[in-house]
Amino acid sequence: MIEKGKISAMQMGIMMYPTITATAILLVPAITARYAKQDMWLSPFWASLIGFLTVYIAVQLHHLYPQKTLIEYSEDILGKFLGKAVGFIFLFFYLHANGIIIREYGEFVVGNFLSHTPLVVVMGSMILVCSFAVRSGVEVIGRLAEVIVPVVIILILANIILLIPDMKVENMFPIMEKGIMPSLMGAIIPQGWFTEFLLIAFLLPYVDDRNKGKKWGMISVTAVMLTLSLINIAVLFVLGGITSRFLYPAFSAVRYVSIADFLEHIEAIVMALWVAGVFVKIAVFYYALVLGTAQWLNLSDYRPITFPIGFLLLLFAVWSAPNLIELIHFLGSSSPFYRISIQTGIPLILLFIAKWRRKTNNQKLTQQG
Amino acid sequence: MKAGVILGTLVLVALIFLYEWPRINRTQKKEKVVFIVLLSLGTILAIMLILNPDLPGPTQMIEYIYKPLGRMLEK
């Protein structure tokens, strides 16, 4: 095995939490609000269903091929040629998706804080930091997540509490004015984020206590669902019907915090910790990509290709969209279907084929015996 | 301007090479090949993007494939 490190199931769950939430709290609330209006707080619940399904698929596949990652067992299931082709689709997907994530991060930082810094420098420095984390292996990323995530969660909750004076509960009404459809439509976009739980297929082989993998995966999905729902409620209560007009609603809402004219401008702290969260997100995606590439090419080590792939990631981040508006348009239209079909659709087909092959093999064995 | 950016890119690639190359084991032939191939792919892509920033990207390709579904969400 290329990766010798081991993580606990809890670390895996903790790693996955910022992997979904970090960018899901940026642009997603605005896109959700566009469809769901005042029912936007319901959308994460519907969206999380696909998260549970994805975790279930990944865990089932892991039970069939305990020592292998997604890239390796897709070759076992589909045979050499098709397996390599599917592996390439996954790798391309993660390269592209991570490029988009890095771009979202860069646009956010440049748009709100470092307005005179070139985008490439902001994104490049993040990739550099992540590549050192990736080179150190899965254990280091797991521990980093253990340090960062509790602070991020406390911070999110603290911000929501600080926003309570600005909240207007009546923004929520009428609940389900036009039935269930708007909230379901609003759920399509976050669904794309929940399918990213497929990344546990890259982490499960290195989990120590393997029977707890499923439990912590599910806990992680639930935590993400509650967080997104809580943030959507907070944003809705503070901003109301104009939520969809903001670029970064959650961030704009935090700017409302003003306690006794003393505690203000806490968005700088939010930013600092959010960057830590997105760092874990990029590192996990980057790690899956590097490990997957090394396994796809049957290398004995993944470290040598970390920096070249980091360089490619930077290029894809620049290449993925000409500007922020195009990026939002992509995220709000084709991207959820793209993510769902690759991160849930293909693994589901893999699982069916694997089960079916297992079954026919068993039948053959019993006939021979 | 563009020549400067290309020069900067080449310096970056050279730095990656100088950092990583001595760390790859002499016996790891395949790793060396993959390292060189990925790095040159990156360099070629970088120069292409610098010379022609409007090069159609992966996002356009995906958007083209998923357009019929994506239209459902457009307003």
PDB file of N, CA, C and O in Angstrom, chain A residues 22-89:
ATOM      1  N   ALA A  22     -17.040  24.133   4.206  1.00  0.00           N
ATOM      2  CA  ALA A  22     -16.196  25.307   3.982  1.00  0.00           C
ATOM      3  C   ALA A  22     -16.668  26.151   2.804  1.00  0.00           C
ATOM      4  O   ALA A  22     -16.830  27.354   2.932  1.00  0.00           O
ATOM      5  N   THR A  23     -16.907  25.532   1.654  1.00  0.00           N
ATOM      6  CA  THR A  23     -17.372  26.355   0.546  1.00  0.00           C
ATOM      7  C   THR A  23     -18.889  26.370   0.439  1.00  0.00           C
ATOM      8  O   THR A  23     -19.441  27.237  -0.222  1.00  0.00           O
ATOM      9  N   ALA A  24     -19.563  25.406   1.102  1.00  0.00           N
ATOM     10  CA  ALA A  24     -21.022  25.388   1.012  1.00  0.00           C
ATOM     11  C   ALA A  24     -21.650  26.586   1.712  1.00  0.00           C
ATOM     12  O   ALA A  24     -22.786  26.941   1.434  1.00  0.00           O
ATOM     13  N   ILE A  25     -20.921  27.221   2.649  1.00  0.00           N
ATOM     14  CA  ILE A  25     -21.512  28.384   3.316  1.00  0.00           C
ATOM     15  C   ILE A  25     -21.230  29.682   2.566  1.00  0.00           C
ATOM     16  O   ILE A  25     -21.703  30.738   2.962  1.00  0.00           O
ATOM     17  N   LEU A  26     -20.466  29.599   1.487  1.00  0.00           N
ATOM     18  CA  LEU A  26     -20.142  30.835   0.757  1.00  0.00           C
ATOM     19  C   LEU A  26     -21.227  31.234  -0.217  1.00  0.00           C
ATOM     20  O   LEU A  26     -22.023  32.128   0.039  1.00  0.00           O
ATOM     21  N   LEU A  27     -21.241  30.542  -1.358  1.00  0.00           N
ATOM     22  CA  LEU A  27     -22.123  30.939  -2.449  1.00  0.00           C
ATOM     23  C   LEU A  27     -23.469  30.231  -2.389  1.00  0.00           C
ATOM     24  O   LEU A  27     -24.461  30.723  -2.914  1.00  0.00           O
ATOM     25  N   VAL A  28     -23.503  29.067  -1.723  1.00  0.00           N
ATOM     26  CA  VAL A  28     -24.700  28.239  -1.789  1.00  0.00           C
ATOM     27  C   VAL A  28     -25.949  28.886  -1.181  1.00  0.00           C
ATOM     28  O   VAL A  28     -27.017  28.803  -1.775  1.00  0.00           O
ATOM     29  N   PRO A  29     -25.866  29.542   0.006  1.00  0.00           N
ATOM     30  CA  PRO A  29     -27.104  30.105   0.547  1.00  0.00           C
ATOM     31  C   PRO A  29     -27.819  31.047  -0.432  1.00  0.00           C
ATOM     32  O   PRO A  29     -29.051  31.014  -0.537  1.00  0.00           O
ATOM     33  N   ALA A  30     -27.028  31.834  -1.171  1.00  0.00           N
ATOM     34  CA  ALA A  30     -27.661  32.761  -2.117  1.00  0.00           C
ATOM     35  C   ALA A  30     -28.366  32.010  -3.233  1.00  0.00           C
ATOM     36  O   ALA A  30     -29.496  32.347  -3.615  1.00  0.00           O
ATOM     37  N   ILE A  31     -27.703  30.945  -3.749  1.00  0.00           N
ATOM     38  CA  ILE A  31     -28.317  30.194  -4.856  1.00  0.00           C
ATOM     39  C   ILE A  31     -29.546  29.442  -4.344  1.00  0.00           C
ATOM     40  O   ILE A  31     -30.568  29.375  -5.022  1.00  0.00           O
ATOM     41  N   THR A  32     -29.437  28.881  -3.129  1.00  0.00           N
ATOM     42  CA  THR A  32     -30.596  28.188  -2.551  1.00  0.00           C
ATOM     43  C   THR A  32     -31.755  29.155  -2.378  1.00  0.00           C
ATOM     44  O   THR A  32     -32.898  28.844  -2.707  1.00  0.00           O
ATOM     45  N   ALA A  33     -31.458  30.360  -1.886  1.00  0.00           N
ATOM     46  CA  ALA A  33     -32.518  31.338  -1.625  1.00  0.00           C
ATOM     47  C   ALA A  33     -33.236  31.739  -2.903  1.00  0.00           C
ATOM     48  O   ALA A  33     -34.422  32.055  -2.883  1.00  0.00           O
ATOM     49  N   ARG A  34     -32.509  31.685  -4.026  1.00  0.00           N
ATOM     50  CA  ARG A  34     -33.127  32.084  -5.283  1.00  0.00           C
ATOM     51  C   ARG A  34     -34.318  31.167  -5.616  1.00  0.00           C
ATOM     52  O   ARG A  34     -35.327  31.611  -6.139  1.00  0.00           O
ATOM     53  N   TYR A  35     -34.192  29.875  -5.274  1.00  0.00           N
ATOM     54  CA  TYR A  35     -35.277  28.935  -5.600  1.00  0.00           C
ATOM     55  C   TYR A  35     -36.226  28.723  -4.433  1.00  0.00           C
ATOM     56  O   TYR A  35     -37.426  28.618  -4.605  1.00  0.00           O
ATOM     57  N   ALA A  36     -35.651  28.621  -3.224  1.00  0.00           N
ATOM     58  CA  ALA A  36     -36.475  28.188  -2.086  1.00  0.00           C
ATOM     59  C   ALA A  36     -37.104  29.354  -1.330  1.00  0.00           C
ATOM     60  O   ALA A  36     -37.980  29.138  -0.507  1.00  0.00           O
ATOM     61  N   LYS A  37     -36.633  30.593  -1.578  1.00  0.00           N
ATOM     62  CA  LYS A  37     -37.126  31.764  -0.850  1.00  0.00           C
ATOM     63  C   LYS A  37     -37.111  31.526   0.665  1.00  0.00           C
ATOM     64  O   LYS A  37     -36.080  31.134   1.189  1.00  0.00           O
ATOM     65  N   GLN A  38     -38.254  31.706   1.332  1.00  0.00           N
ATOM     66  CA  GLN A  38     -38.220  31.613   2.789  1.00  0.00           C
ATOM     67  C   GLN A  38     -38.164  30.160   3.293  1.00  0.00           C
ATOM     68  O   GLN A  38     -38.043  29.936   4.484  1.00  0.00           O
ATOM     69  N   ASP A  39     -38.217  29.192   2.375  1.00  0.00           N
ATOM     70  CA  ASP A  39     -38.088  27.794   2.795  1.00  0.00           C
ATOM     71  C   ASP A  39     -36.653  27.300   2.685  1.00  0.00           C
ATOM     72  O   ASP A  39     -36.387  26.100   2.736  1.00  0.00           O
ATOM     73  N   MET A  40     -35.701  28.224   2.530  1.00  0.00           N
ATOM     74  CA  MET A  40     -34.327  27.796   2.274  1.00  0.00           C
ATOM     75  C   MET A  40     -33.721  26.980   3.412  1.00  0.00           C
ATOM     76  O   MET A  40     -32.818  26.196   3.187  1.00  0.00           O
ATOM     77  N   TRP A  41     -34.272  27.133   4.598  1.00  0.00           N
ATOM     78  CA  TRP A  41     -33.719  26.353   5.712  1.00  0.00           C
ATOM     79  C   TRP A  41     -34.084  24.873   5.609  1.00  0.00           C
ATOM     80  O   TRP A  41     -33.472  24.024   6.235  1.00  0.00           O
ATOM     81  N   LEU A  42     -35.106  24.561   4.794  1.00  0.00           N
ATOM     82  CA  LEU A  42     -35.511  23.157   4.634  1.00  0.00           C
ATOM     83  C   LEU A  42     -34.613  22.423   3.641  1.00  0.00           C
ATOM     84  O   LEU A  42     -34.441  21.215   3.728  1.00  0.00           O
ATOM     85  N   SER A  43     -34.045  23.177   2.708  1.00  0.00           N
ATOM     86  CA  SER A  43     -33.321  22.545   1.611  1.00  0.00           C
ATOM     87  C   SER A  43     -32.182  21.628   2.048  1.00  0.00           C
ATOM     88  O   SER A  43     -32.037  20.535   1.494  1.00  0.00           O
ATOM     89  N   PRO A  44     -31.339  22.019   3.036  1.00  0.00           N
ATOM     90  CA  PRO A  44     -30.264  21.101   3.416  1.00  0.00           C
ATOM     91  C   PRO A  44     -30.769  19.730   3.869  1.00  0.00           C
ATOM     92  O   PRO A  44     -30.075  18.724   3.680  1.00  0.00           O
ATOM     93  N   PHE A  45     -31.988  19.670   4.438  1.00  0.00           N
ATOM     94  CA  PHE A  45     -32.508  18.365   4.861  1.00  0.00           C
ATOM     95  C   PHE A  45     -32.724  17.455   3.660  1.00  0.00           C
ATOM     96  O   PHE A  45     -32.307  16.307   3.650  1.00  0.00           O
ATOM     97  N   TRP A  46     -33.357  18.003   2.631  1.00  0.00           N
ATOM     98  CA  TRP A  46     -33.578  17.188   1.425  1.00  0.00           C
ATOM     99  C   TRP A  46     -32.232  16.821   0.801  1.00  0.00           C
ATOM    100  O   TRP A  46     -32.013  15.696   0.390  1.00  0.00           O
ATOM    101  N   ALA A  47     -31.347  17.822   0.765  1.00  0.00           N
ATOM    102  CA  ALA A  47     -30.066  17.597   0.099  1.00  0.00           C
ATOM    103  C   ALA A  47     -29.243  16.532   0.809  1.00  0.00           C
ATOM    104  O   ALA A  47     -28.516  15.771   0.176  1.00  0.00           O
ATOM    105  N   SER A  48     -29.382  16.454   2.142  1.00  0.00           N
ATOM    106  CA  SER A  48     -28.533  15.524   2.878  1.00  0.00           C
ATOM    107  C   SER A  48     -28.858  14.071   2.556  1.00  0.00           C
ATOM    108  O   SER A  48     -28.033  13.188   2.777  1.00  0.00           O
ATOM    109  N   LEU A  49     -30.075  13.815   2.027  1.00  0.00           N
ATOM    110  CA  LEU A  49     -30.437  12.424   1.702  1.00  0.00           C
ATOM    111  C   LEU A  49     -29.400  11.815   0.770  1.00  0.00           C
ATOM    112  O   LEU A  49     -28.980  10.670   0.936  1.00  0.00           O
ATOM    113  N   ILE A  50     -28.960  12.620  -0.214  1.00  0.00           N
ATOM    114  CA  ILE A  50     -27.983  12.087  -1.164  1.00  0.00           C
ATOM    115  C   ILE A  50     -26.627  11.908  -0.485  1.00  0.00           C
ATOM    116  O   ILE A  50     -25.851  11.022  -0.849  1.00  0.00           O
ATOM    117  N   GLY A  51     -26.365  12.715   0.561  1.00  0.00           N
ATOM    118  CA  GLY A  51     -25.143  12.522   1.333  1.00  0.00           C
ATOM    119  C   GLY A  51     -25.147  11.170   2.033  1.00  0.00           C
ATOM    120  O   GLY A  51     -24.160  10.435   1.984  1.00  0.00           O
ATOM    121  N   PHE A  52     -26.285  10.831   2.663  1.00  0.00           N
ATOM    122  CA  PHE A  52     -26.392   9.527   3.330  1.00  0.00           C
ATOM    123  C   PHE A  52     -26.242   8.398   2.321  1.00  0.00           C
ATOM    124  O   PHE A  52     -25.546   7.407   2.566  1.00  0.00           O
ATOM    125  N   LEU A  53     -26.868   8.568   1.159  1.00  0.00           N
ATOM    126  CA  LEU A  53     -26.779   7.541   0.120  1.00  0.00           C
ATOM    127  C   LEU A  53     -25.329   7.351  -0.316  1.00  0.00           C
ATOM    128  O   LEU A  53     -24.844   6.218  -0.433  1.00  0.00           O
ATOM    129  N   THR A  54     -24.614   8.473  -0.511  1.00  0.00           N
ATOM    130  CA  THR A  54     -23.232   8.387  -0.968  1.00  0.00           C
ATOM    131  C   THR A  54     -22.352   7.685   0.064  1.00  0.00           C
ATOM    132  O   THR A  54     -21.537   6.829  -0.285  1.00  0.00           O
ATOM    133  N   VAL A  55     -22.550   8.031   1.347  1.00  0.00           N
ATOM    134  CA  VAL A  55     -21.773   7.362   2.391  1.00  0.00           C
ATOM    135  C   VAL A  55     -22.080   5.873   2.385  1.00  0.00           C
ATOM    136  O   VAL A  55     -21.177   5.033   2.485  1.00  0.00           O
ATOM    137  N   TYR A  56     -23.361   5.540   2.234  1.00  0.00           N
ATOM    138  CA  TYR A  56     -23.752   4.133   2.218  1.00  0.00           C
ATOM    139  C   TYR A  56     -23.063   3.387   1.073  1.00  0.00           C
ATOM    140  O   TYR A  56     -22.495   2.310   1.268  1.00  0.00           O
ATOM    141  N   ILE A  57     -23.080   3.992  -0.123  1.00  0.00           N
ATOM    142  CA  ILE A  57     -22.445   3.349  -1.284  1.00  0.00           C
ATOM    143  C   ILE A  57     -20.957   3.149  -1.026  1.00  0.00           C
ATOM    144  O   ILE A  57     -20.407   2.060  -1.250  1.00  0.00           O
ATOM    145  N   ALA A  58     -20.298   4.215  -0.518  1.00  0.00           N
ATOM    146  CA  ALA A  58     -18.850   4.133  -0.295  1.00  0.00           C
ATOM    147  C   ALA A  58     -18.525   3.041   0.721  1.00  0.00           C
ATOM    148  O   ALA A  58     -17.572   2.275   0.533  1.00  0.00           O
ATOM    149  N   VAL A  59     -19.361   2.938   1.778  1.00  0.00           N
ATOM    150  CA  VAL A  59     -19.082   1.945   2.809  1.00  0.00           C
ATOM    151  C   VAL A  59     -19.323   0.539   2.268  1.00  0.00           C
ATOM    152  O   VAL A  59     -18.542  -0.384   2.532  1.00  0.00           O
ATOM    153  N   GLN A  60     -20.395   0.370   1.472  1.00  0.00           N
ATOM    154  CA  GLN A  60     -20.666  -0.949   0.887  1.00  0.00           C
ATOM    155  C   GLN A  60     -19.523  -1.395  -0.016  1.00  0.00           C
ATOM    156  O   GLN A  60     -19.074  -2.539   0.034  1.00  0.00           O
ATOM    157  N   LEU A  61     -19.044  -0.474  -0.847  1.00  0.00           N
ATOM    158  CA  LEU A  61     -17.930  -0.807  -1.732  1.00  0.00           C
ATOM    159  C   LEU A  61     -16.686  -1.125  -0.918  1.00  0.00           C
ATOM    160  O   LEU A  61     -15.916  -2.022  -1.267  1.00  0.00           O
ATOM    161  N   HIS A  62     -16.542  -0.404   0.190  1.00  0.00           N
ATOM    162  CA  HIS A  62     -15.381  -0.651   1.049  1.00  0.00           C
ATOM    163  C   HIS A  62     -15.444  -2.045   1.654  1.00  0.00           C
ATOM    164  O   HIS A  62     -14.422  -2.718   1.792  1.00  0.00           O
ATOM    165  N   HIS A  63     -16.658  -2.511   1.988  1.00  0.00           N
ATOM    166  CA  HIS A  63     -16.788  -3.856   2.547  1.00  0.00           C
ATOM    167  C   HIS A  63     -16.412  -4.927   1.529  1.00  0.00           C
ATOM    168  O   HIS A  63     -15.862  -5.959   1.883  1.00  0.00           O
ATOM    169  N   LEU A  64     -16.696  -4.641   0.253  1.00  0.00           N
ATOM    170  CA  LEU A  64     -16.365  -5.622  -0.779  1.00  0.00           C
ATOM    171  C   LEU A  64     -14.864  -5.628  -1.073  1.00  0.00           C
ATOM    172  O   LEU A  64     -14.292  -6.671  -1.373  1.00  0.00           O
ATOM    173  N   TYR A  65     -14.250  -4.447  -1.011  1.00  0.00           N
ATOM    174  CA  TYR A  65     -12.809  -4.338  -1.292  1.00  0.00           C
ATOM    175  C   TYR A  65     -12.132  -3.572  -0.151  1.00  0.00           C
ATOM    176  O   TYR A  65     -11.813  -2.393  -0.292  1.00  0.00           O
ATOM    177  N   PRO A  66     -11.882  -4.244   0.972  1.00  0.00           N
ATOM    178  CA  PRO A  66     -11.490  -3.536   2.199  1.00  0.00           C
ATOM    179  C   PRO A  66     -10.184  -2.753   2.093  1.00  0.00           C
ATOM    180  O   PRO A  66     -10.054  -1.702   2.693  1.00  0.00           O
ATOM    181  N   GLN A  67      -9.210  -3.261   1.354  1.00  0.00           N
ATOM    182  CA  GLN A  67      -7.897  -2.615   1.367  1.00  0.00           C
ATOM    183  C   GLN A  67      -7.727  -1.582   0.260  1.00  0.00           C
ATOM    184  O   GLN A  67      -6.653  -1.029   0.105  1.00  0.00           O
ATOM    185  N   LYS A  68      -8.751  -1.375  -0.541  1.00  0.00           N
ATOM    186  CA  LYS A  68      -8.538  -0.591  -1.748  1.00  0.00           C
ATOM    187  C   LYS A  68      -9.319   0.709  -1.768  1.00  0.00           C
ATOM    188  O   LYS A  68     -10.349   0.831  -1.121  1.00  0.00           O
ATOM    189  N   THR A  69      -8.802   1.664  -2.551  1.00  0.00           N
ATOM    190  CA  THR A  69      -9.524   2.920  -2.720  1.00  0.00           C
ATOM    191  C   THR A  69     -10.356   2.849  -3.996  1.00  0.00           C
ATOM    192  O   THR A  69     -10.266   1.895  -4.773  1.00  0.00           O
ATOM    193  N   LEU A  70     -11.120   3.912  -4.184  1.00  0.00           N
ATOM    194  CA  LEU A  70     -12.036   3.996  -5.326  1.00  0.00           C
ATOM    195  C   LEU A  70     -11.350   3.683  -6.658  1.00  0.00           C
ATOM    196  O   LEU A  70     -11.855   2.922  -7.476  1.00  0.00           O
ATOM    197  N   ILE A  71     -10.182   4.293  -6.858  1.00  0.00           N
ATOM    198  CA  ILE A  71      -9.483   4.127  -8.128  1.00  0.00           C
ATOM    199  C   ILE A  71      -9.075   2.667  -8.329  1.00  0.00           C
ATOM    200  O   ILE A  71      -9.190   2.124  -9.426  1.00  0.00           O
ATOM    201  N   GLU A  72      -8.640   2.019  -7.245  1.00  0.00           N
ATOM    202  CA  GLU A  72      -8.175   0.636  -7.382  1.00  0.00           C
ATOM    203  C   GLU A  72      -9.326  -0.325  -7.628  1.00  0.00           C
ATOM    204  O   GLU A  72      -9.247  -1.190  -8.492  1.00  0.00           O
ATOM    205  N   TYR A  73     -10.412  -0.176  -6.857  1.00  0.00           N
ATOM    206  CA  TYR A  73     -11.464  -1.182  -7.056  1.00  0.00           C
ATOM    207  C   TYR A  73     -12.306  -0.939  -8.288  1.00  0.00           C
ATOM    208  O   TYR A  73     -12.936  -1.876  -8.769  1.00  0.00           O
ATOM    209  N   SER A  74     -12.314   0.283  -8.816  1.00  0.00           N
ATOM    210  CA  SER A  74     -13.066   0.434 -10.070  1.00  0.00           C
ATOM    211  C   SER A  74     -12.389  -0.390 -11.166  1.00  0.00           C
ATOM    212  O   SER A  74     -13.056  -0.893 -12.075  1.00  0.00           O
ATOM    213  N   GLU A  75     -11.059  -0.571 -11.037  1.00  0.00           N
ATOM    214  CA  GLU A  75     -10.355  -1.436 -11.988  1.00  0.00           C
ATOM    215  C   GLU A  75     -10.716  -2.902 -11.758  1.00  0.00           C
ATOM    216  O   GLU A  75     -10.884  -3.664 -12.707  1.00  0.00           O
ATOM    217  N   ASP A  76     -10.836  -3.283 -10.475  1.00  0.00           N
ATOM    218  CA  ASP A  76     -11.205  -4.663 -10.164  1.00  0.00           C
ATOM    219  C   ASP A  76     -12.617  -4.977 -10.643  1.00  0.00           C
ATOM    220  O   ASP A  76     -12.911  -6.096 -11.059  1.00  0.00           O
ATOM    221  N   ILE A  77     -13.491  -3.987 -10.547  1.00  0.00           N
ATOM    222  CA  ILE A  77     -14.891  -4.254 -10.865  1.00  0.00           C
ATOM    223  C   ILE A  77     -15.116  -4.267 -12.363  1.00  0.00           C
ATOM    224  O   ILE A  77     -15.798  -5.143 -12.899  1.00  0.00           O
ATOM    225  N   LEU A  78     -14.529  -3.291 -13.066  1.00  0.00           N
ATOM    226  CA  LEU A  78     -14.851  -3.124 -14.480  1.00  0.00           C
ATOM    227  C   LEU A  78     -13.816  -3.728 -15.414  1.00  0.00           C
ATOM    228  O   LEU A  78     -13.989  -3.711 -16.625  1.00  0.00           O
ATOM    229  N   GLY A  79     -12.739  -4.227 -14.873  1.00  0.00           N
ATOM    230  CA  GLY A  79     -11.689  -4.737 -15.744  1.00  0.00           C
ATOM    231  C   GLY A  79     -10.690  -3.650 -16.071  1.00  0.00           C
ATOM    232  O   GLY A  79     -10.898  -2.471 -15.753  1.00  0.00           O
ATOM    233  N   LYS A  80      -9.593  -4.039 -16.683  1.00  0.00           N
ATOM    234  CA  LYS A  80      -8.466  -3.132 -16.841  1.00  0.00           C
ATOM    235  C   LYS A  80      -8.820  -1.860 -17.612  1.00  0.00           C
ATOM    236  O   LYS A  80      -8.645  -0.755 -17.116  1.00  0.00           O
ATOM    237  N   PHE A  81      -9.380  -2.030 -18.807  1.00  0.00           N
ATOM    238  CA  PHE A  81      -9.541  -0.863 -19.674  1.00  0.00           C
ATOM    239  C   PHE A  81     -10.621   0.088 -19.157  1.00  0.00           C
ATOM    240  O   PHE A  81     -10.380   1.263 -18.925  1.00  0.00           O
ATOM    241  N   LEU A  82     -11.817  -0.467 -18.943  1.00  0.00           N
ATOM    242  CA  LEU A  82     -12.924   0.377 -18.464  1.00  0.00           C
ATOM    243  C   LEU A  82     -12.613   0.964 -17.092  1.00  0.00           C
ATOM    244  O   LEU A  82     -12.929   2.117 -16.810  1.00  0.00           O
ATOM    245  N   GLY A  83     -11.949   0.164 -16.258  1.00  0.00           N
ATOM    246  CA  GLY A  83     -11.609   0.636 -14.919  1.00  0.00           C
ATOM    247  C   GLY A  83     -10.690   1.833 -14.972  1.00  0.00           C
ATOM    248  O   GLY A  83     -10.866   2.805 -14.248  1.00  0.00           O
ATOM    249  N   LYS A  84      -9.680   1.756 -15.859  1.00  0.00           N
ATOM    250  CA  LYS A  84      -8.767   2.884 -16.018  1.00  0.00           C
ATOM    251  C   LYS A  84      -9.521   4.106 -16.546  1.00  0.00           C
ATOM    252  O   LYS A  84      -9.253   5.235 -16.126  1.00  0.00           O
ATOM    253  N   ALA A  85     -10.462   3.855 -17.461  1.00  0.00           N
ATOM    254  CA  ALA A  85     -11.229   4.976 -18.012  1.00  0.00           C
ATOM    255  C   ALA A  85     -12.043   5.654 -16.914  1.00  0.00           C
ATOM    256  O   ALA A  85     -12.053   6.881 -16.792  1.00  0.00           O
ATOM    257  N   VAL A  86     -12.730   4.845 -16.088  1.00  0.00           N
ATOM    258  CA  VAL A  86     -13.525   5.415 -14.995  1.00  0.00           C
ATOM    259  C   VAL A  86     -12.614   6.127 -14.003  1.00  0.00           C
ATOM    260  O   VAL A  86     -12.922   7.222 -13.516  1.00  0.00           O
ATOM    261  N   GLY A  87     -11.452   5.526 -13.741  1.00  0.00           N
ATOM    262  CA  GLY A  87     -10.481   6.165 -12.857  1.00  0.00           C
ATOM    263  C   GLY A  87     -10.071   7.522 -13.387  1.00  0.00           C
ATOM    264  O   GLY A  87      -9.970   8.493 -12.645  1.00  0.00           O
ATOM    265  N   PHE A  88      -9.886   7.598 -14.702  1.00  0.00           N
ATOM    266  CA  PHE A  88      -9.507   8.881 -15.292  1.00  0.00           C
ATOM    267  C   PHE A  88     -10.616   9.902 -15.118  1.00  0.00           C
ATOM    268  O   PHE A  88     -10.351  11.065 -14.812  1.00  0.00           O
ATOM    269  N   ILE A  89     -11.866   9.457 -15.291  1.00  0.00           N
ATOM    270  CA  ILE A  89     -12.983  10.390 -15.090  1.00  0.00           C
ATOM    271  C   ILE A  89     -12.948  10.953 -13.677  1.00  0.00           C
ATOM    272  O   ILE A  89     -13.074  12.149 -13.462  1.00  0.00           O
TER     273      ILE A  89
END
